[in-house]
Coordinates of C-alpha atoms in Angstrom, one line a residue:
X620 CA -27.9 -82.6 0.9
X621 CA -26.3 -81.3 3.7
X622 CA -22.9 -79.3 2.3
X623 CA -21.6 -78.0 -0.5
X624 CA -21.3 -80.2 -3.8
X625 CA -17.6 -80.3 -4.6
X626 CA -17.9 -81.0 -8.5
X627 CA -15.1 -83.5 -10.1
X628 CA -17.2 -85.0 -13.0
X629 CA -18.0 -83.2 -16.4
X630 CA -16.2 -81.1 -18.9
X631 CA -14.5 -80.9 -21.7
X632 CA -15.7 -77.9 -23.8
X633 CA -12.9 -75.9 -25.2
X634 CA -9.8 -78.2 -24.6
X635 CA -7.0 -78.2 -26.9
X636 CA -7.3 -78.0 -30.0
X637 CA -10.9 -76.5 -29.3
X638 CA -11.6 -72.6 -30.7
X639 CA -12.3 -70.5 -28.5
X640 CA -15.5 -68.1 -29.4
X641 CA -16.2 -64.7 -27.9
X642 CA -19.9 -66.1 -27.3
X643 CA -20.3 -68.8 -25.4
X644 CA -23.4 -69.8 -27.2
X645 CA -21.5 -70.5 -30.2
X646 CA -23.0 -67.3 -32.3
X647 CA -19.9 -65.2 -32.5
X648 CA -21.5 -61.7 -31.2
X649 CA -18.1 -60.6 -29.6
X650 CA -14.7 -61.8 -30.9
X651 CA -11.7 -62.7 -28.5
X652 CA -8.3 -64.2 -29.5
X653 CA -8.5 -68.2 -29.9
X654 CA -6.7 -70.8 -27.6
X655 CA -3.6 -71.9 -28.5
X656 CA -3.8 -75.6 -29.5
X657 CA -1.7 -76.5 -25.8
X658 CA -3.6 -74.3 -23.6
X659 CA -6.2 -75.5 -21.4
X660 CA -8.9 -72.4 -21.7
X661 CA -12.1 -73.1 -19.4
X662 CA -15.3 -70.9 -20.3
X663 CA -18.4 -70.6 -17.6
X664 CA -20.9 -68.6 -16.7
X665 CA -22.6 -66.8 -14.1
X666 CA -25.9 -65.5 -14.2
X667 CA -24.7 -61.9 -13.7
X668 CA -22.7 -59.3 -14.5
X669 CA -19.5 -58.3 -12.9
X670 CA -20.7 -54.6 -12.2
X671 CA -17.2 -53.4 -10.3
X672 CA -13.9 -54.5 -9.2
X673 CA -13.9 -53.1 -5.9
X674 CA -14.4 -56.1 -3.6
X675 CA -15.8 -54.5 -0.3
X676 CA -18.4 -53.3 -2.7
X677 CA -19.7 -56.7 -3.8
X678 CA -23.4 -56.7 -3.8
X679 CA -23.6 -60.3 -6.8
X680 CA -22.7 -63.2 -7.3
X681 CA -20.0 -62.6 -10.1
X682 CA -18.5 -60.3 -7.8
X683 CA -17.7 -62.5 -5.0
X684 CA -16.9 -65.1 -7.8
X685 CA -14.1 -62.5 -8.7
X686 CA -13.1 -62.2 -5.0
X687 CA -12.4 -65.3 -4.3
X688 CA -10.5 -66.4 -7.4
X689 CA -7.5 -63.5 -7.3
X690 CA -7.9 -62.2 -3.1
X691 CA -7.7 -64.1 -0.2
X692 CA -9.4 -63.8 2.8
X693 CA -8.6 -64.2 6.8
X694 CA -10.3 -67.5 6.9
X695 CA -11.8 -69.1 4.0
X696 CA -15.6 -70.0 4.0
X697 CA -17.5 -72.4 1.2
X698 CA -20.7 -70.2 2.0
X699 CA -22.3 -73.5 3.9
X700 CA -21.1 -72.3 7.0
X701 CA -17.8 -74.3 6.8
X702 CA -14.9 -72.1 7.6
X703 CA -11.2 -72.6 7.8
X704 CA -8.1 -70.5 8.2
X705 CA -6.5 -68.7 5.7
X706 CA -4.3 -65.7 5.9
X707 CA -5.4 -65.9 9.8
X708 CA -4.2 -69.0 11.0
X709 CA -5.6 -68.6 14.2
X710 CA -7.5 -65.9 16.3
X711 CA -8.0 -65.7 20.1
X712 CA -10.8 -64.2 21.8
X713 CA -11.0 -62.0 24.8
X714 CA -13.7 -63.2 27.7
X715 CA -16.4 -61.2 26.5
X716 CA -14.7 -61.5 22.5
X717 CA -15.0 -57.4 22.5
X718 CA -11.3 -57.7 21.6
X719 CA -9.7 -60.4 18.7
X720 CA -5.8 -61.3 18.0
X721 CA -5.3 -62.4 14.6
X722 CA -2.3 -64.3 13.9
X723 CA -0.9 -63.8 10.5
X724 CA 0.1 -66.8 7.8
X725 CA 3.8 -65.8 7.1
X726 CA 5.3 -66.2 3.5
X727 CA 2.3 -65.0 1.5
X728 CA 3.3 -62.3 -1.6
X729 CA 0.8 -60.2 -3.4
X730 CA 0.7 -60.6 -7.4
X731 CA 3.7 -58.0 -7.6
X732 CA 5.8 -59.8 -5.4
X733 CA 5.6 -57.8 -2.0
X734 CA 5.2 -59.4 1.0
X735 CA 1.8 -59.9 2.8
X736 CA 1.6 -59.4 6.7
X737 CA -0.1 -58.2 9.1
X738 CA 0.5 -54.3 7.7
X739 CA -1.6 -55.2 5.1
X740 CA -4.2 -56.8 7.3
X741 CA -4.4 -53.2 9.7
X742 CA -4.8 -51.2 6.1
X743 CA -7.2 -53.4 5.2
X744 CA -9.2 -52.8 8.4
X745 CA -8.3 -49.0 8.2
X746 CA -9.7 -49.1 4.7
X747 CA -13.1 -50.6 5.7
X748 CA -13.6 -47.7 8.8
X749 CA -12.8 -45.2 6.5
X750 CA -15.2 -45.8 4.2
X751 CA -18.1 -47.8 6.1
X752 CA -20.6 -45.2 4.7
X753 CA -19.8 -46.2 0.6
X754 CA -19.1 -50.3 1.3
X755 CA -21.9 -52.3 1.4
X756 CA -20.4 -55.3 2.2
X757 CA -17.8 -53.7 4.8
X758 CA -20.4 -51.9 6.7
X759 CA -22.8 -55.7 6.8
X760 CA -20.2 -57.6 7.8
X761 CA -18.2 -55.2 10.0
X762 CA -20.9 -52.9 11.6
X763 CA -19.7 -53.8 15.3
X764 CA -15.8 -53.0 14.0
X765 CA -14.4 -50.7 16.5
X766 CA -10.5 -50.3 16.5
X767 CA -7.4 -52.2 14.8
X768 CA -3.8 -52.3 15.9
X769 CA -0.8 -53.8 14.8
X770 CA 1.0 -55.7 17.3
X771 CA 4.1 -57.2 15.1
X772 CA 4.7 -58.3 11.5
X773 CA 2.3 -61.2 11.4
X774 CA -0.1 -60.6 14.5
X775 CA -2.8 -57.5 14.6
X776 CA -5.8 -57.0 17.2
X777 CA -9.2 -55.5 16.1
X778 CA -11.6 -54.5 18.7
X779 CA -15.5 -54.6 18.6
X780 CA -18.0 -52.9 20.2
X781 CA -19.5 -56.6 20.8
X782 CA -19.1 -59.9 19.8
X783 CA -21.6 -60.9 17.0
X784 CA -22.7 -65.2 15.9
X785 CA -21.5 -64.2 12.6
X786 CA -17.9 -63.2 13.8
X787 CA -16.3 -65.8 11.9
X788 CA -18.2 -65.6 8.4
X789 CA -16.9 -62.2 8.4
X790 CA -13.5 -62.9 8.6
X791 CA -14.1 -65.1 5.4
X792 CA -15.5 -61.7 3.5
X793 CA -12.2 -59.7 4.6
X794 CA -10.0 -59.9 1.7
X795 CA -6.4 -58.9 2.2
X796 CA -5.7 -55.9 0.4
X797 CA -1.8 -54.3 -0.3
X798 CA -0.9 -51.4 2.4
X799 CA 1.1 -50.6 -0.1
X800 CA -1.0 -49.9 -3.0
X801 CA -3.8 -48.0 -0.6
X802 CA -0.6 -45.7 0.4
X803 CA 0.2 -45.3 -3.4
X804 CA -3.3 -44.7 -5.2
X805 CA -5.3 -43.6 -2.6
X806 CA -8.8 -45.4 -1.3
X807 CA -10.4 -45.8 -5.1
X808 CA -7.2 -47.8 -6.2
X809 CA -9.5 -50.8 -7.3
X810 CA -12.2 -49.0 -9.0
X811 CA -10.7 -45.6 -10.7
X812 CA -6.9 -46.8 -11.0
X813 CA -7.8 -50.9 -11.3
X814 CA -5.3 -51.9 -9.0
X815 CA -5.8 -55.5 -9.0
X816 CA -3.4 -56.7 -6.8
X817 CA -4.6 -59.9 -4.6
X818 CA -2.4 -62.8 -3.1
X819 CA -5.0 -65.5 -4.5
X820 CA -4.9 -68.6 -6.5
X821 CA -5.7 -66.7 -9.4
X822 CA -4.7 -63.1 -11.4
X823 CA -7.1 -60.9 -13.4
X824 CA -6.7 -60.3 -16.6
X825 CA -9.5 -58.6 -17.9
X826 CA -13.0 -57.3 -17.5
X827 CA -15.2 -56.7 -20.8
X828 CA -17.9 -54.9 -19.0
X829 CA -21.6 -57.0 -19.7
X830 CA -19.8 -59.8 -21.3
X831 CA -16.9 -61.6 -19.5
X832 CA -14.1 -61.3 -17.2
X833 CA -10.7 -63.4 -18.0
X834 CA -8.3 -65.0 -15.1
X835 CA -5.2 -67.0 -15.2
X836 CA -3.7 -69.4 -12.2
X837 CA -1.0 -67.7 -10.1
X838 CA 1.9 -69.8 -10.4
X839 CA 3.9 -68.6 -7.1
X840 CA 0.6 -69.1 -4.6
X841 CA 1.7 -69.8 -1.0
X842 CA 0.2 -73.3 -1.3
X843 CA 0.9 -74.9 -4.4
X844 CA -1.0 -77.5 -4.2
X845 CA -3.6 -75.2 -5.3
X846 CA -2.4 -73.8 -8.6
X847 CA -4.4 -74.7 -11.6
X848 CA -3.4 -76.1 -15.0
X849 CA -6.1 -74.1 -16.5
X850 CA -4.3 -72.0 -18.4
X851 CA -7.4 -69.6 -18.7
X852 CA -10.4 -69.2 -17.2
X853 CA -13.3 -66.6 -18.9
X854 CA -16.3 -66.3 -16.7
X855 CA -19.4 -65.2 -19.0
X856 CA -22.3 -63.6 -18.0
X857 CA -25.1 -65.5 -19.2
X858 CA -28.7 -64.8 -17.9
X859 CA -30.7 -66.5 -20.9
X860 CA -31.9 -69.8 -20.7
X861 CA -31.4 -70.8 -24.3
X862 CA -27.8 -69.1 -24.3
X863 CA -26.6 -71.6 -21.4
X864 CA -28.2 -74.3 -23.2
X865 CA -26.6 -73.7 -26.8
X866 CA -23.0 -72.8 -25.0
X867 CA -23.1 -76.2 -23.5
X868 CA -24.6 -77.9 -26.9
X869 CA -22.0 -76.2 -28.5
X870 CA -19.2 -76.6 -26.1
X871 CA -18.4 -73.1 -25.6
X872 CA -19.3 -73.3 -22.4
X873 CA -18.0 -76.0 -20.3
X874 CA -20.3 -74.8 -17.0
X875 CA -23.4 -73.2 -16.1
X876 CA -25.6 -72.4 -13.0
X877 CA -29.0 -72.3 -12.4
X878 CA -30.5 -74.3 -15.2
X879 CA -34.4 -73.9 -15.4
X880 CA -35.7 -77.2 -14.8
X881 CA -37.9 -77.2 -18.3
X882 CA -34.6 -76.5 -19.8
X883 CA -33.0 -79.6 -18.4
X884 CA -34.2 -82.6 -21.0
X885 CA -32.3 -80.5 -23.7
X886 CA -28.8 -81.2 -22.4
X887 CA -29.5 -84.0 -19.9
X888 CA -28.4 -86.6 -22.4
X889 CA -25.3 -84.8 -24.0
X890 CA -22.2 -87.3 -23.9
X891 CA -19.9 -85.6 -21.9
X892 CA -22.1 -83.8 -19.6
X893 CA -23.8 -84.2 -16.5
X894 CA -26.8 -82.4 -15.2
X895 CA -26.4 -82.0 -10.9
X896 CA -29.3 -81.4 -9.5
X897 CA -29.8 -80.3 -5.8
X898 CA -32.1 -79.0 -3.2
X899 CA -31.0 -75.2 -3.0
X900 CA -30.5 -73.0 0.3
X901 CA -33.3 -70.5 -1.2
X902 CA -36.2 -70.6 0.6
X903 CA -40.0 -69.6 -0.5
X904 CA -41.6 -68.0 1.9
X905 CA -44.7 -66.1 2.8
X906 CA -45.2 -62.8 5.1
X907 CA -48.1 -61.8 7.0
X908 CA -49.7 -58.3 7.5
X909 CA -50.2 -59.0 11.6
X910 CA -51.4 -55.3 12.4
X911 CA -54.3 -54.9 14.6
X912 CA -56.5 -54.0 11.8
X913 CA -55.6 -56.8 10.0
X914 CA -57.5 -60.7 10.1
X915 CA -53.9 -62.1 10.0
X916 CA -53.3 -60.8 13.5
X917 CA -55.3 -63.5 14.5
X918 CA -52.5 -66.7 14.9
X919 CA -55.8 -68.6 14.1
X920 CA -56.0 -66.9 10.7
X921 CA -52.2 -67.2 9.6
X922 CA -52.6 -71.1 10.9
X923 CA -55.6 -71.2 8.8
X924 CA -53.5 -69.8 5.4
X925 CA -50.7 -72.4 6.7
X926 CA -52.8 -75.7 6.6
X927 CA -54.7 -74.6 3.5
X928 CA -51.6 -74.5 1.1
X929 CA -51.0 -77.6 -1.1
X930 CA -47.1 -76.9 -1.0
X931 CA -46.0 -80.8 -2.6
X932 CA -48.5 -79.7 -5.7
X933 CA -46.4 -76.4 -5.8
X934 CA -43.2 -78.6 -5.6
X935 CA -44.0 -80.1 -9.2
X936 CA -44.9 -77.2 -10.9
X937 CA -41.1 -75.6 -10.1
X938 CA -39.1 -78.3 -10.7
X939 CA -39.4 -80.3 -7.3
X940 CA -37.5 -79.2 -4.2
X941 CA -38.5 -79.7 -0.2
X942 CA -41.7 -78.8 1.9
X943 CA -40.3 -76.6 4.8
X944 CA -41.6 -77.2 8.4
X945 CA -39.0 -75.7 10.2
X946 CA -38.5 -71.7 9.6
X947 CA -35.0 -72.4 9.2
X948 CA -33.1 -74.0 5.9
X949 CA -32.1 -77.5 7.0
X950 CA -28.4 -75.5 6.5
X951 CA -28.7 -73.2 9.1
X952 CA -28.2 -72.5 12.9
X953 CA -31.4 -73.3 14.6
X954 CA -32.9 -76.2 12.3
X955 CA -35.1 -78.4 14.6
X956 CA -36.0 -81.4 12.5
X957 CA -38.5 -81.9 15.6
X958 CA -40.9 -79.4 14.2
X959 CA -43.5 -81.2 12.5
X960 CA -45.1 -78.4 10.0
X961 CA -48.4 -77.4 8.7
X962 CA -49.5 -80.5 6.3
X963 CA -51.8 -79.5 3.7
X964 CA -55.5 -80.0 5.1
X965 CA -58.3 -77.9 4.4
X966 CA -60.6 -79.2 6.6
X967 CA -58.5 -78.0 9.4
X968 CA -57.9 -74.6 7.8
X969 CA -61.6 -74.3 7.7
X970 CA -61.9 -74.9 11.4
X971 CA -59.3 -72.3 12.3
X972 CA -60.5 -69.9 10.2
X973 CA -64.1 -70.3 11.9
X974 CA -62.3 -69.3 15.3
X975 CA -61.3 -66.1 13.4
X976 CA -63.8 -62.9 13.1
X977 CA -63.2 -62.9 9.0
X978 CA -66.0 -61.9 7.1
X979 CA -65.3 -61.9 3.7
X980 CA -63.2 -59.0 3.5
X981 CA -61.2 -58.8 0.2
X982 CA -57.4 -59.8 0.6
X983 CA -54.6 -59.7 -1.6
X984 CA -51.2 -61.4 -1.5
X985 CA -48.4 -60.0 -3.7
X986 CA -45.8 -61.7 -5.5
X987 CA -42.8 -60.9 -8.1
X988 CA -42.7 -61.8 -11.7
X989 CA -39.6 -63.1 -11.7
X990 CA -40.4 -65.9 -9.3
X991 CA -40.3 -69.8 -11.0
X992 CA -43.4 -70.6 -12.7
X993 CA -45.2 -67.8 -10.4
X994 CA -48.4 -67.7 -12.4
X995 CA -49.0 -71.5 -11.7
X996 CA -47.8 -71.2 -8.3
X997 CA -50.0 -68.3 -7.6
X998 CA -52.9 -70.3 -9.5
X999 CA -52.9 -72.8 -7.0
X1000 CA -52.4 -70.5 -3.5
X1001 CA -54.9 -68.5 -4.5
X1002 CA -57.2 -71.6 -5.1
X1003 CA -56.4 -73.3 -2.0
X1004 CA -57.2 -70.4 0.1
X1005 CA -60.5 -69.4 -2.2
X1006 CA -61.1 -73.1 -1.3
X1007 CA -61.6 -73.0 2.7
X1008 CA -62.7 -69.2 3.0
X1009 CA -60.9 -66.6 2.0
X1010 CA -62.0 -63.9 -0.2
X1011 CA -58.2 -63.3 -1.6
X1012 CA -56.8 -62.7 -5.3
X1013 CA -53.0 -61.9 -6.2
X1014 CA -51.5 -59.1 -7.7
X1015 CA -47.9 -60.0 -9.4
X1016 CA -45.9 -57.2 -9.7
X1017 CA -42.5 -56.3 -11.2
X1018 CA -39.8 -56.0 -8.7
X1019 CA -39.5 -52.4 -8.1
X1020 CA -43.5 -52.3 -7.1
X1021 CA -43.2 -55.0 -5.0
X1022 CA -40.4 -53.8 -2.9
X1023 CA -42.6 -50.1 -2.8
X1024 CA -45.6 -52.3 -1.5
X1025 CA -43.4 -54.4 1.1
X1026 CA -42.3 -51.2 2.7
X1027 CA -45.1 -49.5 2.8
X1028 CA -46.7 -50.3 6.1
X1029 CA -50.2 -51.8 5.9
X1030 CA -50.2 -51.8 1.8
X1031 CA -50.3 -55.6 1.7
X1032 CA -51.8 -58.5 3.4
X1033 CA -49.2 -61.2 2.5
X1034 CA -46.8 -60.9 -0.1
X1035 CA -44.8 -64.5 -1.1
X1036 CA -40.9 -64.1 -2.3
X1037 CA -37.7 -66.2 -2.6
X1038 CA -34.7 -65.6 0.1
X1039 CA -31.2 -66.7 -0.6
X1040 CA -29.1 -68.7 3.0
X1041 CA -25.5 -68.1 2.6
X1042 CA -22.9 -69.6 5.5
X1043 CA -25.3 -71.3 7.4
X1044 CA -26.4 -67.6 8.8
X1045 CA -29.9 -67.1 9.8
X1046 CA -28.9 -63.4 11.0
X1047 CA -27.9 -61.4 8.7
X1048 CA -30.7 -61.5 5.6
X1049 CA -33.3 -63.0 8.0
X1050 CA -34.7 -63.0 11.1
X1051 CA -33.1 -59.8 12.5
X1052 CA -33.8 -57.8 9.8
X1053 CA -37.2 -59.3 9.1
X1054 CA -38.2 -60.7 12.5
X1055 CA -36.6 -58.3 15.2
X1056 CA -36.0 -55.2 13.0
X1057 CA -39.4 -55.9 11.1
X1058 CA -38.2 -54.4 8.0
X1059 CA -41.0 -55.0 5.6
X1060 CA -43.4 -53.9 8.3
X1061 CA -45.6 -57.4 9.4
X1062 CA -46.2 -55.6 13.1
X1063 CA -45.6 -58.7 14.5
X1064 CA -43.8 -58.3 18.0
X1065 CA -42.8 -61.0 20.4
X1066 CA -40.4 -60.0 23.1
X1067 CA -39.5 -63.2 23.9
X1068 CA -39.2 -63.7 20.2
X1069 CA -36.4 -60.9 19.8
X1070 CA -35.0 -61.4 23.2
X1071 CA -34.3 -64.9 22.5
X1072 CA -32.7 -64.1 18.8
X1073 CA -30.5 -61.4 20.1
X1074 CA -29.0 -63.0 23.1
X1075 CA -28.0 -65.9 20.6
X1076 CA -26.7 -63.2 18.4
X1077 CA -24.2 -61.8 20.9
X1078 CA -23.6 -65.1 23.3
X1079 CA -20.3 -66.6 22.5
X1080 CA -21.3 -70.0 23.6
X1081 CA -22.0 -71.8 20.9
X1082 CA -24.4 -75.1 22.1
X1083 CA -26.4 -71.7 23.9
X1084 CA -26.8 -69.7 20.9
X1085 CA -28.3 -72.9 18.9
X1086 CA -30.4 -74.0 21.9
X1087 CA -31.9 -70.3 21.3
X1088 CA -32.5 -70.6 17.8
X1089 CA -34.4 -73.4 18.0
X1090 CA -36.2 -72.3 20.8
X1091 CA -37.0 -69.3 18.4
X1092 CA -38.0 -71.5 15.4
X1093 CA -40.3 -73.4 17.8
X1094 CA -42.5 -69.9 18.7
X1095 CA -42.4 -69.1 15.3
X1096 CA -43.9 -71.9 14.4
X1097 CA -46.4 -71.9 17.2
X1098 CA -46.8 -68.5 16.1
X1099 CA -47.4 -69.3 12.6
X1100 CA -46.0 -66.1 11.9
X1101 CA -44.9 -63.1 11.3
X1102 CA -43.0 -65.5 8.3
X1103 CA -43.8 -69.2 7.0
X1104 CA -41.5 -70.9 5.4
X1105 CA -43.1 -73.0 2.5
X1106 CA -40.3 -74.7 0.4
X1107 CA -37.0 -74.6 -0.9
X1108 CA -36.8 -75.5 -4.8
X1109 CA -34.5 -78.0 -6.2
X1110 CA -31.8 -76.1 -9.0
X1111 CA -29.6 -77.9 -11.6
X1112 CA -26.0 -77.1 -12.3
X1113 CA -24.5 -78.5 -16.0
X1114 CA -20.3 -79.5 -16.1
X1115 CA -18.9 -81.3 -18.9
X1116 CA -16.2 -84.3 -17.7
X1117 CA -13.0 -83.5 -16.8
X1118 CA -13.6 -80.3 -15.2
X1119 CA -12.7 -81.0 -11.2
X1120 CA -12.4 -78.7 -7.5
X1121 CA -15.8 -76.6 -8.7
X1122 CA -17.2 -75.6 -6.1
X1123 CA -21.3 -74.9 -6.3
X1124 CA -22.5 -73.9 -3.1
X1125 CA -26.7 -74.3 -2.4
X1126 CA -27.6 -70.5 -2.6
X1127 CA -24.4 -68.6 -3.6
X1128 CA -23.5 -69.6 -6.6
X1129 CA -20.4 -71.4 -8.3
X1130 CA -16.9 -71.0 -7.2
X1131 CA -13.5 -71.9 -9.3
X1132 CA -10.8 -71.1 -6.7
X1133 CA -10.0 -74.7 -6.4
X1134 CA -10.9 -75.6 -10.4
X1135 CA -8.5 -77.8 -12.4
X1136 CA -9.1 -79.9 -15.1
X1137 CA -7.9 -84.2 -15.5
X1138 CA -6.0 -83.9 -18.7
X1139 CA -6.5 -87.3 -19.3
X1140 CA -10.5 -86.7 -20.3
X1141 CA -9.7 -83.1 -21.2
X1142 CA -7.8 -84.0 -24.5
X1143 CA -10.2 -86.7 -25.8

């Protein structure tokens, strides 16, 4: 699938005449006012909490969920790479794109009814240099942020100390904030004063902290064709398997993400609903210890782990998905369909690991708990490589060991995780941080490697910076290493008919900017 499912089937839950529950799976724990029998009231769930309102402080899902519902951004991005303007209706680029005018949309108002321009667009900026140090999400997707100046009311010009692949994703994570409300109540306005003052499709209501946050449409957006007719729209946070199952039983819930696929048969044949299922933009992968001291620095040894792992019988046991060959998420920059992969053969794995000087030695490849079906997965790796010569068991550890392990260089030999693609980047989460930066400490280096990566970081040619990526995939996978990517499971997404515009991207989770409902199936 190669975009973003845009969702216009399923849901009815708590329509008119429908009582709305402060539990979404129907067992009353927390009491909230019920719907008024000619509101339209829309309940979904995310599978975590809001933790904060500040929105340069994102770090989840729910909190770029709340983003994008009540700010908006310079350009607007469906987190599959797919980008369009915004509040920035254009930009132009200097040669070298160290400098960037940004023309301003005119005739936007905040929620209080000032005007948006491109004074609010320089304090946002402002805003995110000032406090660089206490905004993770400013200081990812800003790092090479220099300068901004205004020019006129609806055109500013930021400066960079170089131009970066991910330019224009970033300009999708900048959401406009009020000059005037910085001026007013100081930097914290959001978090200590909650200030939420955004020019989106949608206003905040409320936040019950661990349990839901409530929104309602905007009814003087810039773009009406956007306005909702949901009246109100509760986002719950609901982590438990059987809670998502019983709030869409029940019809509390008209919406939830990330149904485990043992889970599915229970609702799969619910009139009313229809279970989506899709390949997602998370990849499994596995990382090799390639130190000197260590067997895996051997390319013969990591090919030798590569053709011995029977990825398809993995496949079943999480609920299906696809066998990677590339290192790259069919989604992202640098996919070359050319590369043909490491079939499962363990004949072949024996042969490269007779080229290798193993003897025996004990190995150990770490995992997380919270990984799908990890103990069967693991059951089966561990087999596989038992099978053609390695001496190797697995140690499954919570998440706070495994990250100790994974940065502590030489503790592991391979260690297998999950990784999340987001806006078609391979950058940011990926291969510079793992690959060029070598964060969890593989002691793989290849200068043509890194070379190749960075130049396609900072080239403002496009058709170059993919031809680089790909040439990049291609020595990884020649490399077999310092990362193999293994497979990338299929998820399932549950929406009851009538619900419409829902936006469920492949590794980011659901969006309800655009979400309306057709009142024609709504009030069956």
């Amino acid at each position: 699938m190669a975009g973003s499912l845009i969702l216009s089937l399923v849901a009815c839950g708590a329509g008119p005449g429908a009582t709305e529950t402060g539990d979404p799976s129907g067992n009353g724990a927390v009491g909230t006012p019920s719907a008024s029998g000619d509101e339209i009231v829309v309940n979904v769930s995310d599978n975590v909490t809001l933790i904060n309102l500040e929105v340069y402080a994102n770090n989840n899902s729910c909190e770029f969920l709340y983003a994008d519902l009540v700010f908006d951004p310079l350009y607007y991005g469906d987190r599959q790479g797919n980008n369009s303007p915004c509040i920035c209706t254009s930009y132009d680029l200097n040669e070298d794109g160290t400098e960037v005018t940004l023309h301003i949309k005119e005739g936007v108002k905040f929620h209080d009814g000032t005007d948006l321009n491109a004074e609010d667009v320089v304090a946002t900026f402002e805003f995110m240099l000032r406090n660089m140090d206490t905004l993770g999400l400013a200081s990812a997707v800003w790092s090479n942020l220099e300068s901004v100046e205004l020019i006129d009311e609806y055109t500013c010009k930021i400066t960079l100390s170089q131009y970066f692949a991910t330019f224009e994703n970033s300009l999708t994570y900048t959401w406009i904030l009020s000059d005037e409300d910085i001026e007013q109540y100081g930097d914290d306005f959001q978090s200590a004063e909650r200030v939420i003052n955004g020019s989106g499709p949608w206003k905040f209501v409320e936040w019950q902290d661990g349990q839901y946050a409530r929104y309602t449409p905007n009814q003087n957006y810039w773009d009406p064709g956007a306005v909702s007719n949901i009246d109100t729209l509760n986002v719950w946070f609901v982590n438990q398997e059987n809670a998502k199952v019983s709030g869409i039983t029940s019809g509390n819930l008209d919406y939830t993400q990330s149904l485990r696929s043992d889970m599915v048969p229970l609702v799969e044949n619910l009139e009313g609903v229809e279970v989506i299922e899709y390949t997602s933009d998370v990849m499994y992968y596995m990382q090799f210890d390639c130190a000197e001291d260590s067997i895996f620095s051997d390319p013969n040894a990591r090919k030798a782990a590569a053709y011995a792992l029977d990825v398809n019988t993995v496949l079943g046991l999480v609920g299906g998905g696809e066998k990677m060959n590339c290192m790259f998420l069919p989604s992202l920059l640098g996919y070359d369909e050319s590369i043909e992969g490491y079939e499962y053969n363990p004949d072949l794995a024996r042969e490269y690991l007779a080229k290798t000087d193993y003897n025996g030695e004990k190995l150990t490849l770490y995992t997380r708990n919270d990984l799908v079906a990890i103990d069967d997965v693991m059951a089966v790796f561990i087999q596989n490589l038992v099978d053609v010569g390695f001496n190797i068991s697995t140690k499954i550890c919570d998440s706070a060991e495994f990250v100790t392990i994974r940065q502590d260089p030489s503790a592991y030999d391979i260690f297998f995780v999950n990784l999340g693609a987001f806006d078609a980047d391979p950058y940011t989460l990926y291969i510079i941080p793992r690959i060029v930066n070598d964060t969890h400490n593989s002691y793989y280096h290849n200068e043509e490697l890194n070379n190749l990566i960075i130049d396609s970081y900072t080239t403002t040619d496009k058709t170059k910076r993919e031809d680089e990526l790909k040439q990049a995939a291609r020595i990884v996978y020649d490399e077999c290493g310092p990362v193999l990517g293994l497979y990338a499971s299929n998820s399932y997404c549950v929406i009851r008919e009538g619900l419409e515009g829902v936006l469920v991207t492949k590794g980011a989770g659901p969006y309800f900017r655009y979400a309306s409902v057709d009142e024609a199936v709504w009030n069956k």
